[in-house]
């Protein structure tokens, strides 16, 4: 076999491949054997039909087609390996010459990973929010905890702010009651803002048995976004009673003996949360700076596939679960289809660039992923997906997604290397030292940015039916 590589642009090549006919012998033998098992010829046992009879009865062309279908992936893969290429997606194959007994020649055009240079990234500087926890933040956290231990007692009076009311709701649009617009026995805390706009004013002042009607824009359901006439009936009113904020409360609500210890723990938890947010912000801003430094040509077909995949996932998974279509989503978001397409394309470009750059860094820095790192990442992914680790692991293996997870971990480690070399300061001008969870945070940031970047890397075509 002979092969030559022609560079069409930085992200696409054409392979020209010539195969002497003797190298097709194994595929020809396999073709005759396959046809032998599929056909019946009177006078011959199944599987024992001579090759010359197959040629006479079914045509030599059918045998050649079967043999070429079998051989193409093998010779394409050999040419890719000889050319040391990193193909993306399926090639476009064109058989240029097929002479029985002499030669098979074909071309294969395919997108490839572009060759990119990673410049010195040690000079990257970013600014992040300072970690500050005020006394007000601590008191709010303690009050939120206190609210979770509140009790309710029925009262025979009009409903007030903070009361818990039991209500029945009926929503009408254009005078018709919606099929999904009726609810009974709903518990609602006045002032929480958890239901419809206008409901607080409607129920305040009502006693059990009272009702009111108000107009509100629906937040979900079959008439989401439309104005509805909502009738609310109060069936019960209960007052919330908060526990006293003292040491007894601390002992009831936590493992601490005193209120001051509880407050100190709340402060520490808030600091940890803000430090994690700060680390995530640092990763995101360092990644953005790194992308600005590196010139990355984008394969057109890969970008088109990525945009298509993102739109499909949004329409058929996320929006499908919400019960709305893309048109309604755009209306809610206040975007035109052109603005949405532009935004989706920009996100796809960033995802592809992120993957290419970090993969190149993985190779440059010779980063490896060990079993412990992969297991930890799998556990985190399982937790975020709501599946048990065993269920998630089984789904990953059955779906052939192990390489994808390995790639996520490796790219997370690559981004962590860049962040470690960068200068990170907070808004107070203080240097920020990120903690030991840097790799974990980087994996999350990389996964968010790259999203479905792995999806475009497919294997060689499996038969000549995919050729032009």
mmCIF file of N, CA and C in Angstrom, residues 341-438:
data_model
loop_
_atom_site.group_PDB
_atom_site.id
_atom_site.type_symbol
_atom_site.label_atom_id
_atom_site.label_comp_id
_atom_site.label_asym_id
_atom_site.label_seq_id
_atom_site.Cartn_x
_atom_site.Cartn_y
_atom_site.Cartn_z
ATOM 1 N N UNK A 341 -28.458 31.421 17.971
ATOM 2 C CA UNK A 341 -27.503 30.681 17.142
ATOM 3 C C UNK A 341 -26.082 31.220 17.333
ATOM 4 N N UNK A 342 -25.957 32.541 17.405
ATOM 5 C CA UNK A 342 -24.634 33.143 17.593
ATOM 6 C C UNK A 342 -24.049 32.750 18.947
ATOM 7 N N UNK A 343 -24.871 32.786 19.983
ATOM 8 C CA UNK A 343 -24.420 32.425 21.322
ATOM 9 C C UNK A 343 -24.016 30.957 21.385
ATOM 10 N N UNK A 344 -24.816 30.093 20.772
ATOM 11 C CA UNK A 344 -24.509 28.664 20.760
ATOM 12 C C UNK A 344 -23.209 28.396 20.023
ATOM 13 N N UNK A 345 -23.007 29.086 18.896
ATOM 14 C CA UNK A 345 -21.774 28.912 18.128
ATOM 15 C C UNK A 345 -20.561 29.362 18.927
ATOM 16 N N UNK A 346 -20.686 30.491 19.628
ATOM 17 C CA UNK A 346 -19.570 30.990 20.447
ATOM 18 C C UNK A 346 -19.232 30.000 21.566
ATOM 19 N N UNK A 347 -20.249 29.426 22.185
ATOM 20 C CA UNK A 347 -20.017 28.445 23.243
ATOM 21 C C UNK A 347 -19.346 27.193 22.683
ATOM 22 N N UNK A 348 -19.775 26.781 21.491
ATOM 23 C CA UNK A 348 -19.180 25.601 20.865
ATOM 24 C C UNK A 348 -17.715 25.846 20.517
ATOM 25 N N UNK A 349 -17.419 27.031 19.987
ATOM 26 C CA UNK A 349 -16.031 27.376 19.653
ATOM 27 C C UNK A 349 -15.162 27.326 20.904
ATOM 28 N N UNK A 350 -15.662 27.904 21.998
ATOM 29 C CA UNK A 350 -14.888 27.885 23.238
ATOM 30 C C UNK A 350 -14.671 26.459 23.725
ATOM 31 N N UNK A 351 -15.701 25.624 23.623
ATOM 32 C CA UNK A 351 -15.572 24.242 24.058
ATOM 33 C C UNK A 351 -14.527 23.489 23.262
ATOM 34 N N UNK A 352 -14.540 23.669 21.941
ATOM 35 C CA UNK A 352 -13.565 22.981 21.088
ATOM 36 C C UNK A 352 -12.154 23.488 21.366
ATOM 37 N N UNK A 353 -11.995 24.813 21.463
ATOM 38 C CA UNK A 353 -10.673 25.368 21.759
ATOM 39 C C UNK A 353 -10.156 24.856 23.098
ATOM 40 N N UNK A 354 -11.034 24.825 24.092
ATOM 41 C CA UNK A 354 -10.633 24.351 25.417
ATOM 42 C C UNK A 354 -10.098 22.937 25.339
ATOM 43 N N UNK A 355 -10.809 22.065 24.650
ATOM 44 C CA UNK A 355 -10.375 20.673 24.575
ATOM 45 C C UNK A 355 -9.048 20.552 23.835
ATOM 46 N N UNK A 356 -8.928 21.216 22.693
ATOM 47 C CA UNK A 356 -7.690 21.123 21.918
ATOM 48 C C UNK A 356 -6.486 21.619 22.722
ATOM 49 N N UNK A 357 -6.655 22.778 23.367
ATOM 50 C CA UNK A 357 -5.533 23.373 24.106
ATOM 51 C C UNK A 357 -5.137 22.499 25.287
ATOM 52 N N UNK A 358 -6.120 22.059 26.062
ATOM 53 C CA UNK A 358 -5.785 21.271 27.249
ATOM 54 C C UNK A 358 -5.259 19.892 26.885
ATOM 55 N N UNK A 359 -5.765 19.301 25.796
ATOM 56 C CA UNK A 359 -5.204 18.029 25.342
ATOM 57 C C UNK A 359 -3.747 18.193 24.931
ATOM 58 N N UNK A 360 -3.440 19.307 24.276
ATOM 59 C CA UNK A 360 -2.049 19.570 23.895
ATOM 60 C C UNK A 360 -1.177 19.746 25.136
ATOM 61 N N UNK A 361 -1.737 20.392 26.159
ATOM 62 C CA UNK A 361 -0.990 20.552 27.412
ATOM 63 C C UNK A 361 -0.768 19.212 28.105
ATOM 64 N N UNK A 362 -1.756 18.332 28.035
ATOM 65 C CA UNK A 362 -1.600 16.996 28.625
ATOM 66 C C UNK A 362 -0.397 16.305 27.996
ATOM 67 N N UNK A 363 -0.277 16.401 26.659
ATOM 68 C CA UNK A 363 0.865 15.783 25.976
ATOM 69 C C UNK A 363 2.172 16.493 26.298
ATOM 70 N N UNK A 364 2.118 17.822 26.296
ATOM 71 C CA UNK A 364 3.339 18.604 26.546
ATOM 72 C C UNK A 364 3.878 18.368 27.945
ATOM 73 N N UNK A 365 2.998 18.314 28.937
ATOM 74 C CA UNK A 365 3.413 18.142 30.322
ATOM 75 C C UNK A 365 3.495 16.663 30.731
ATOM 76 N N UNK A 366 3.167 15.767 29.758
ATOM 77 C CA UNK A 366 3.226 14.316 30.009
ATOM 78 C C UNK A 366 2.414 13.924 31.256
ATOM 79 N N UNK A 367 1.159 14.379 31.269
ATOM 80 C CA UNK A 367 0.280 14.113 32.406
ATOM 81 C C UNK A 367 -0.443 12.781 32.225
ATOM 82 N N UNK A 368 -0.499 12.004 33.278
ATOM 83 C CA UNK A 368 -1.185 10.710 33.256
ATOM 84 C C UNK A 368 -2.308 10.698 34.281
ATOM 85 N N UNK A 369 -3.239 9.787 34.106
ATOM 86 C CA UNK A 369 -4.368 9.631 35.031
ATOM 87 C C UNK A 369 -4.278 8.248 35.661
ATOM 88 N N UNK A 370 -4.185 8.199 36.986
ATOM 89 C CA UNK A 370 -4.127 6.896 37.652
ATOM 90 C C UNK A 370 -5.530 6.442 38.055
ATOM 91 N N UNK A 371 -5.603 5.203 38.507
ATOM 92 C CA UNK A 371 -6.901 4.619 38.826
ATOM 93 C C UNK A 371 -7.605 5.359 39.944
ATOM 94 N N UNK A 372 -6.839 5.801 40.944
ATOM 95 C CA UNK A 372 -7.438 6.519 42.071
ATOM 96 C C UNK A 372 -8.076 7.822 41.616
ATOM 97 N N UNK A 373 -7.388 8.561 40.744
ATOM 98 C CA UNK A 373 -7.927 9.830 40.236
ATOM 99 C C UNK A 373 -9.188 9.587 39.414
ATOM 100 N N UNK A 374 -9.178 8.530 38.595
ATOM 101 C CA UNK A 374 -10.343 8.219 37.779
ATOM 102 C C UNK A 374 -11.528 7.830 38.653
ATOM 103 N N UNK A 375 -11.266 7.045 39.697
ATOM 104 C CA UNK A 375 -12.343 6.616 40.597
ATOM 105 C C UNK A 375 -12.949 7.806 41.328
ATOM 106 N N UNK A 376 -12.102 8.729 41.811
ATOM 107 C CA UNK A 376 -12.599 9.918 42.507
ATOM 108 C C UNK A 376 -13.467 10.764 41.573
ATOM 109 N N UNK A 377 -13.016 10.897 40.324
ATOM 110 C CA UNK A 377 -13.788 11.683 39.361
ATOM 111 C C UNK A 377 -15.117 11.003 39.071
ATOM 112 N N UNK A 378 -15.098 9.689 38.930
ATOM 113 C CA UNK A 378 -16.326 8.942 38.681
ATOM 114 C C UNK A 378 -17.315 9.129 39.823
ATOM 115 N N UNK A 379 -16.804 9.115 41.067
ATOM 116 C CA UNK A 379 -17.678 9.304 42.231
ATOM 117 C C UNK A 379 -18.331 10.681 42.199
ATOM 118 N N UNK A 380 -17.557 11.706 41.842
ATOM 119 C CA UNK A 380 -18.120 13.060 41.783
ATOM 120 C C UNK A 380 -19.168 13.171 40.678
ATOM 121 N N UNK A 381 -18.879 12.571 39.518
ATOM 122 C CA UNK A 381 -19.826 12.627 38.416
ATOM 123 C C UNK A 381 -21.108 11.870 38.760
ATOM 124 N N UNK A 382 -20.953 10.745 39.446
ATOM 125 C CA UNK A 382 -22.131 9.974 39.847
ATOM 126 C C UNK A 382 -23.003 10.787 40.794
ATOM 127 N N UNK A 383 -22.368 11.463 41.744
ATOM 128 C CA UNK A 383 -23.108 12.270 42.707
ATOM 129 C C UNK A 383 -23.876 13.393 42.011
ATOM 130 N N UNK A 384 -23.231 14.057 41.064
ATOM 131 C CA UNK A 384 -23.883 15.179 40.382
ATOM 132 C C UNK A 384 -25.000 14.702 39.458
ATOM 133 N N UNK A 385 -24.930 13.435 39.001
ATOM 134 C CA UNK A 385 -25.951 12.908 38.102
ATOM 135 C C UNK A 385 -27.116 12.295 38.854
ATOM 136 N N UNK A 386 -26.984 12.160 40.187
ATOM 137 C CA UNK A 386 -28.050 11.572 40.978
ATOM 138 C C UNK A 386 -28.090 10.059 40.918
ATOM 139 N N UNK A 387 -26.995 9.443 40.430
ATOM 140 C CA UNK A 387 -26.924 7.989 40.334
ATOM 141 C C UNK A 387 -25.960 7.458 41.382
ATOM 142 N N UNK A 388 -26.099 6.192 41.711
ATOM 143 C CA UNK A 388 -25.135 5.565 42.611
ATOM 144 C C UNK A 388 -23.836 5.351 41.836
ATOM 145 N N UNK A 389 -22.685 5.297 42.516
ATOM 146 C CA UNK A 389 -21.415 5.067 41.815
ATOM 147 C C UNK A 389 -21.433 3.813 40.954
ATOM 148 N N UNK A 390 -22.053 2.727 41.464
ATOM 149 C CA UNK A 390 -22.104 1.480 40.685
ATOM 150 C C UNK A 390 -22.946 1.659 39.426
ATOM 151 N N UNK A 391 -24.093 2.323 39.554
ATOM 152 C CA UNK A 391 -24.953 2.557 38.393
ATOM 153 C C UNK A 391 -24.244 3.425 37.353
ATOM 154 N N UNK A 392 -23.599 4.481 37.839
ATOM 155 C CA UNK A 392 -22.917 5.402 36.927
ATOM 156 C C UNK A 392 -21.759 4.689 36.231
ATOM 157 N N UNK A 393 -20.980 3.907 36.996
ATOM 158 C CA UNK A 393 -19.847 3.181 36.420
ATOM 159 C C UNK A 393 -20.319 2.204 35.349
ATOM 160 N N UNK A 394 -21.423 1.504 35.630
ATOM 161 C CA UNK A 394 -21.955 0.554 34.652
ATOM 162 C C UNK A 394 -22.384 1.272 33.374
ATOM 163 N N UNK A 395 -23.058 2.428 33.538
ATOM 164 C CA UNK A 395 -23.502 3.193 32.373
ATOM 165 C C UNK A 395 -22.308 3.694 31.561
ATOM 166 N N UNK A 396 -21.245 4.100 32.251
ATOM 167 C CA UNK A 396 -20.045 4.600 31.572
ATOM 168 C C UNK A 396 -19.395 3.486 30.765
ATOM 169 N N UNK A 397 -19.265 2.310 31.367
ATOM 170 C CA UNK A 397 -18.616 1.182 30.686
ATOM 171 C C UNK A 397 -19.455 0.726 29.499
ATOM 172 N N UNK A 398 -20.765 0.559 29.711
ATOM 173 C CA UNK A 398 -21.640 0.095 28.636
ATOM 174 C C UNK A 398 -21.699 1.091 27.483
ATOM 175 N N UNK A 399 -21.572 2.377 27.802
ATOM 176 C CA UNK A 399 -21.611 3.401 26.761
ATOM 177 C C UNK A 399 -20.263 3.690 26.142
ATOM 178 N N UNK A 400 -19.223 2.966 26.578
ATOM 179 C CA UNK A 400 -17.879 3.197 26.046
ATOM 180 C C UNK A 400 -17.336 4.572 26.367
ATOM 181 N N UNK A 401 -17.720 5.111 27.535
ATOM 182 C CA UNK A 401 -17.364 6.490 27.889
ATOM 183 C C UNK A 401 -16.160 6.599 28.821
ATOM 184 N N UNK A 402 -15.483 5.481 29.091
ATOM 185 C CA UNK A 402 -14.320 5.547 29.984
ATOM 186 C C UNK A 402 -13.251 6.499 29.444
ATOM 187 N N UNK A 403 -12.901 6.424 28.142
ATOM 188 C CA UNK A 403 -11.909 7.383 27.624
ATOM 189 C C UNK A 403 -12.327 8.838 27.816
ATOM 190 N N UNK A 404 -13.638 9.105 27.727
ATOM 191 C CA UNK A 404 -14.114 10.469 27.930
ATOM 192 C C UNK A 404 -13.818 10.934 29.352
ATOM 193 N N UNK A 405 -14.076 10.061 30.351
ATOM 194 C CA UNK A 405 -13.804 10.421 31.737
ATOM 195 C C UNK A 405 -12.310 10.607 31.976
ATOM 196 N N UNK A 406 -11.499 9.740 31.392
ATOM 197 C CA UNK A 406 -10.046 9.880 31.518
ATOM 198 C C UNK A 406 -9.608 11.227 30.950
ATOM 199 N N UNK A 407 -10.193 11.596 29.798
ATOM 200 C CA UNK A 407 -9.861 12.885 29.189
ATOM 201 C C UNK A 407 -10.242 14.052 30.076
ATOM 202 N N UNK A 408 -11.396 13.966 30.731
ATOM 203 C CA UNK A 408 -11.831 15.037 31.629
ATOM 204 C C UNK A 408 -10.843 15.221 32.778
ATOM 205 N N UNK A 409 -10.412 14.108 33.358
ATOM 206 C CA UNK A 409 -9.472 14.191 34.481
ATOM 207 C C UNK A 409 -8.139 14.771 34.009
ATOM 208 N N UNK A 410 -7.665 14.278 32.863
ATOM 209 C CA UNK A 410 -6.373 14.747 32.355
ATOM 210 C C UNK A 410 -6.413 16.234 32.034
ATOM 211 N N UNK A 411 -7.492 16.689 31.398
ATOM 212 C CA UNK A 411 -7.584 18.115 31.075
ATOM 213 C C UNK A 411 -7.724 18.956 32.341
ATOM 214 N N UNK A 412 -8.417 18.409 33.342
ATOM 215 C CA UNK A 412 -8.481 19.125 34.616
ATOM 216 C C UNK A 412 -7.100 19.305 35.226
ATOM 217 N N UNK A 413 -6.272 18.273 35.140
ATOM 218 C CA UNK A 413 -4.902 18.361 35.669
ATOM 219 C C UNK A 413 -4.078 19.366 34.861
ATOM 220 N N UNK A 414 -4.311 19.394 33.544
ATOM 221 C CA UNK A 414 -3.577 20.343 32.704
ATOM 222 C C UNK A 414 -3.929 21.774 33.068
ATOM 223 N N UNK A 415 -5.217 22.042 33.261
ATOM 224 C CA UNK A 415 -5.631 23.394 33.644
ATOM 225 C C UNK A 415 -5.072 23.763 35.011
ATOM 226 N N UNK A 416 -5.023 22.796 35.928
ATOM 227 C CA UNK A 416 -4.460 23.064 37.258
ATOM 228 C C UNK A 416 -2.995 23.459 37.162
ATOM 229 N N UNK A 417 -2.272 22.864 36.218
ATOM 230 C CA UNK A 417 -0.857 23.219 36.015
ATOM 231 C C UNK A 417 -0.738 24.678 35.600
ATOM 232 N N UNK A 418 -1.630 25.121 34.709
ATOM 233 C CA UNK A 418 -1.584 26.511 34.240
ATOM 234 C C UNK A 418 -1.952 27.463 35.369
ATOM 235 N N UNK A 419 -2.955 27.108 36.147
ATOM 236 C CA UNK A 419 -3.376 27.969 37.262
ATOM 237 C C UNK A 419 -2.262 28.090 38.286
ATOM 238 N N UNK A 420 -1.568 26.991 38.522
ATOM 239 C CA UNK A 420 -0.467 27.029 39.496
ATOM 240 C C UNK A 420 0.632 27.970 39.045
ATOM 241 N N UNK A 421 0.830 28.070 37.722
ATOM 242 C CA UNK A 421 1.873 28.951 37.193
ATOM 243 C C UNK A 421 1.409 30.397 37.088
ATOM 244 N N UNK A 422 0.107 30.625 37.147
ATOM 245 C CA UNK A 422 -0.433 31.978 36.987
ATOM 246 C C UNK A 422 -0.375 32.756 38.299
ATOM 247 N N UNK A 423 -0.523 34.073 38.176
ATOM 248 C CA UNK A 423 -0.618 34.942 39.348
ATOM 249 C C UNK A 423 -2.084 35.286 39.570
ATOM 250 N N UNK A 424 -2.598 34.894 40.724
ATOM 251 C CA UNK A 424 -4.001 35.138 41.043
ATOM 252 C C UNK A 424 -4.069 36.079 42.241
ATOM 253 N N UNK A 425 -4.722 37.221 42.062
ATOM 254 C CA UNK A 425 -4.886 38.187 43.154
ATOM 255 C C UNK A 425 -6.367 38.456 43.354
ATOM 256 N N UNK A 426 -6.728 38.803 44.596
ATOM 257 C CA UNK A 426 -8.123 39.153 44.841
ATOM 258 C C UNK A 426 -8.315 40.656 44.675
ATOM 259 N N UNK A 427 -9.536 41.098 44.826
ATOM 260 C CA UNK A 427 -9.854 42.511 44.600
ATOM 261 C C UNK A 427 -9.220 43.419 45.639
ATOM 262 N N UNK A 428 -8.657 42.845 46.694
ATOM 263 C CA UNK A 428 -7.911 43.633 47.685
ATOM 264 C C UNK A 428 -6.426 43.701 47.351
ATOM 265 N N UNK A 429 -6.045 43.081 46.233
ATOM 266 C CA UNK A 429 -4.648 43.084 45.840
ATOM 267 C C UNK A 429 -3.814 42.010 46.506
ATOM 268 N N UNK A 430 -4.459 41.104 47.244
ATOM 269 C CA UNK A 430 -3.731 40.042 47.943
ATOM 270 C C UNK A 430 -3.566 38.826 47.031
ATOM 271 N N UNK A 431 -2.386 38.186 47.103
ATOM 272 C CA UNK A 431 -2.157 36.952 46.361
ATOM 273 C C UNK A 431 -3.062 35.852 46.897
ATOM 274 N N UNK A 432 -3.620 35.066 45.990
ATOM 275 C CA UNK A 432 -4.519 33.987 46.378
ATOM 276 C C UNK A 432 -3.805 32.655 46.212
ATOM 277 N N UNK A 433 -3.746 31.879 47.270
ATOM 278 C CA UNK A 433 -3.192 30.533 47.210
ATOM 279 C C UNK A 433 -4.354 29.555 47.171
ATOM 280 N N UNK A 434 -4.480 28.826 46.064
ATOM 281 C CA UNK A 434 -5.576 27.871 45.939
ATOM 282 C C UNK A 434 -5.240 26.597 46.691
ATOM 283 N N UNK A 435 -6.286 25.918 47.192
ATOM 284 C CA UNK A 435 -6.055 24.756 48.063
ATOM 285 C C UNK A 435 -5.822 23.492 47.252
ATOM 286 N N UNK A 436 -5.803 22.354 47.951
ATOM 287 C CA UNK A 436 -5.459 21.080 47.344
ATOM 288 C C UNK A 436 -6.546 20.520 46.449
ATOM 289 N N UNK A 437 -7.743 21.151 46.446
ATOM 290 C CA UNK A 437 -8.824 20.659 45.603
ATOM 291 C C UNK A 437 -8.778 21.273 44.210
ATOM 292 N N UNK A 438 -7.617 21.838 43.850
ATOM 293 C CA UNK A 438 -7.493 22.554 42.593
ATOM 294 C C UNK A 438 -7.813 21.669 41.391
#
